[in-house]
Coordinates of C-alpha atoms in Angstrom, one line a residue:
X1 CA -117.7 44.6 135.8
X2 CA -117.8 40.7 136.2
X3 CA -114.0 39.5 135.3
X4 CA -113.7 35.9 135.2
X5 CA -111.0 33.8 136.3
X6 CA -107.9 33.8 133.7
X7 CA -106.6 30.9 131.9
X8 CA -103.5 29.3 133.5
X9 CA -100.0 30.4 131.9
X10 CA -97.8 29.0 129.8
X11 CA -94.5 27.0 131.2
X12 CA -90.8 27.1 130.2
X13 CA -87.3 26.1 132.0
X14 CA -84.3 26.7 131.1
X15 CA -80.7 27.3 132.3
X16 CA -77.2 28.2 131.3
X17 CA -74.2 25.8 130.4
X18 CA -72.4 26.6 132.9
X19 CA -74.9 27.5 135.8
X20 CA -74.2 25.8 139.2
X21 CA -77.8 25.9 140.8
X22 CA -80.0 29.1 139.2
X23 CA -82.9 27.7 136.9
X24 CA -84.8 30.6 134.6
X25 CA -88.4 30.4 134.7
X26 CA -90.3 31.9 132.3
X27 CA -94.5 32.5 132.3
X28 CA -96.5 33.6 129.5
X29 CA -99.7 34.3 129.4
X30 CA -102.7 32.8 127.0
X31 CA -105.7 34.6 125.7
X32 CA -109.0 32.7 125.2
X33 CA -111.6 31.0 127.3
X34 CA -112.5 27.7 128.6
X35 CA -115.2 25.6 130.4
X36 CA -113.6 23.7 133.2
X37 CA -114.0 22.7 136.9
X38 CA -111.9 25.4 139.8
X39 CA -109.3 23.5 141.0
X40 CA -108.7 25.1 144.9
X41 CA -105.3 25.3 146.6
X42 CA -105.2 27.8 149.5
X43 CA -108.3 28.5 151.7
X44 CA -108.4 31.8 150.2
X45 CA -109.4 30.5 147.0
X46 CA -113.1 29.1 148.4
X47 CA -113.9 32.8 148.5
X48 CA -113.5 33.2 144.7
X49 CA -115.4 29.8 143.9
X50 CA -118.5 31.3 145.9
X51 CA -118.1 34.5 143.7
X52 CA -117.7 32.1 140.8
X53 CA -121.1 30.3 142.1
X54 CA -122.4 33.6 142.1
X55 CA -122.5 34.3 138.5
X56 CA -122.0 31.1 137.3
X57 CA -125.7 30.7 135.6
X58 CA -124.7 33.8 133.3
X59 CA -122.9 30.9 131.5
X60 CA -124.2 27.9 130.3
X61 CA -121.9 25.1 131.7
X62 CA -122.5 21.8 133.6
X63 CA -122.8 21.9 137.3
X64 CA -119.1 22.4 139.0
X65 CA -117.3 23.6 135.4
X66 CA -116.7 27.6 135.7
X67 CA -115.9 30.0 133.0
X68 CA -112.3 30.7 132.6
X69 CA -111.5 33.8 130.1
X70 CA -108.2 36.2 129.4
X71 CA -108.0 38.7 127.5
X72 CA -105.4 40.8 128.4
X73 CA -102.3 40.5 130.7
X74 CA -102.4 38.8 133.9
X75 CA -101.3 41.2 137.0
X76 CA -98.6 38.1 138.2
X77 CA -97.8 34.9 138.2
X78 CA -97.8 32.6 141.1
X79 CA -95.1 30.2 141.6
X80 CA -95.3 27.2 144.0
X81 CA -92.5 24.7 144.5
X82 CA -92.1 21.4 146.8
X83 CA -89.1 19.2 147.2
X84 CA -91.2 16.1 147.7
X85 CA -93.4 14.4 145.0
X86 CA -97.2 15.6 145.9
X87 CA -100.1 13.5 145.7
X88 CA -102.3 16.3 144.9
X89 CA -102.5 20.1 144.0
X90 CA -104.0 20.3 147.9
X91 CA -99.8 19.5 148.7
X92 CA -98.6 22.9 147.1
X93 CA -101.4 24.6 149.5
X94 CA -98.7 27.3 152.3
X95 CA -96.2 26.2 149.5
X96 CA -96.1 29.5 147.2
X97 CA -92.5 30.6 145.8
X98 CA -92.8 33.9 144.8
X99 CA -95.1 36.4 142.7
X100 CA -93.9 36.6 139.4
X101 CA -94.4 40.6 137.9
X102 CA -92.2 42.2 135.2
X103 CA -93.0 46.1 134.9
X104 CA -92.0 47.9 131.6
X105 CA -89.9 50.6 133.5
X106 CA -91.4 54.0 131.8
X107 CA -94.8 53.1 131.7
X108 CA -95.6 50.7 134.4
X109 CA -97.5 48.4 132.8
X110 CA -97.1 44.9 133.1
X111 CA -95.3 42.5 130.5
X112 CA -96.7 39.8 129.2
X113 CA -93.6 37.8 129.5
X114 CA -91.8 37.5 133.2
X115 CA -89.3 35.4 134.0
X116 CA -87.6 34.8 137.4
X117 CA -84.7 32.6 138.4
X118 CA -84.8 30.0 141.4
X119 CA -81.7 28.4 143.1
X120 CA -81.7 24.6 142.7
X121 CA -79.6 21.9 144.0
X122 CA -78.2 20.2 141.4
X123 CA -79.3 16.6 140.3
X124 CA -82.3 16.7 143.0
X125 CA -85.9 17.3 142.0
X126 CA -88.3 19.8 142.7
X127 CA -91.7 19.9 141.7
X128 CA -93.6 23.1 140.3
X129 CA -97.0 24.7 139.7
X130 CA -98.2 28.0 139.0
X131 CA -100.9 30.1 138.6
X132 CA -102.0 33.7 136.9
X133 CA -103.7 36.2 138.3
X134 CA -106.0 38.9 137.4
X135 CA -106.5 42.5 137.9
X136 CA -109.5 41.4 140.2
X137 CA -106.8 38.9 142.0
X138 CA -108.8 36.4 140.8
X139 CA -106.7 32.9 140.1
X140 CA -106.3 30.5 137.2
X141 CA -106.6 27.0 137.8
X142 CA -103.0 25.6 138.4
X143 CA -100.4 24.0 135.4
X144 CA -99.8 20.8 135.2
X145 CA -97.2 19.9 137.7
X146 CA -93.7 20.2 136.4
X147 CA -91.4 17.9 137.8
X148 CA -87.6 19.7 137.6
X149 CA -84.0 18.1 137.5
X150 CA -81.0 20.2 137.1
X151 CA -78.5 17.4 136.1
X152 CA -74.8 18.3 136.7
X153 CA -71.8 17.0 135.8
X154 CA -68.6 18.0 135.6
X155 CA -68.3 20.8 133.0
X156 CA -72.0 20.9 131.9
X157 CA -75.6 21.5 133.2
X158 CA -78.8 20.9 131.7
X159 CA -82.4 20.7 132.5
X160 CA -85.1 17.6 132.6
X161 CA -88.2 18.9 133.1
X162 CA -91.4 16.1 132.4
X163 CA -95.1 16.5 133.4
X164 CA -95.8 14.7 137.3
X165 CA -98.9 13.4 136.8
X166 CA -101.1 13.4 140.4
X167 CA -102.9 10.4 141.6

């Protein structure tokens, strides 16, 4: 069967009062389609564009836009993080966190919420991007590009999180 791309996740930080450097991640997936150009971060990724060039006329889109459809659970989550400001998504290419993938214990199937924690520094900023993937390991395009502060002081933490916009 031809599975399409899925649609990037959802996005949300938090942490605790009292937390000296862990950050909670959390990734939710979207159901739906979309129209919209592949965006490519590691090499690997040129493979799935030619598969996507492939079967691209099935779909009636302009030339470079690709069809981008969930409807289920993704398999995992892929996290990227830098510690400098990128210019471009091509910056977060080698850069990948972690796979994010939550199991229900008895039956093995995947959860349509995950979350994962990440050690911080306090009050220094770290930028993030993620992307879903499908059964077919095929990738979303990336999130927007989170820009993350944990900001300290002396008996409180909190979180600043703003959208980094890329040249």
């Amino acid at each position: 069967s031809i599975q399409s791309p899925p649609l990037r996740p959802h996005v949300s930080f938090s942490t605790k009062m009292q937390s000296d450097s862990k950050i909670k991640i959390s990734l939710s997936h979207q159901l739906g389609h979309d129209v919209q150009p592949f965006e490519s971060i590691e090499t690997s990724d040129l493979q799935q564009l030619d598969f996507m060039n492939l079967f691209a006329p099935n779909f009636s889109t302009q030339a470079n836009e690709y069809y981008f459809h969930s409807d289920g659970i993704p398999e995992y989550y892929e996290v990227y993080r830098l510690d400098k400001k990128p210019k471009s998504y091509d910056d977060f290419a080698g850069n990948k966190l972690k796979d994010a993938k939550s199991f229900f214990q008895e039956k093995r199937e995947s959860s349509s919420h995950v979350s994962v924690n990440d050690l911080v520094r306090p009050n220094r900023k770290y930028y993030y991007m993620f992307r879903a993937v499908n059964i077919h390991n095929h990738v979303s395009n990336p999130t927007i590009v989170y820009e993350v502060e944990m900001i300290q002081d002396a008996d409180d933490s909190r979180i600043v999180v703003i959208e980094f916009p890329l040249d």
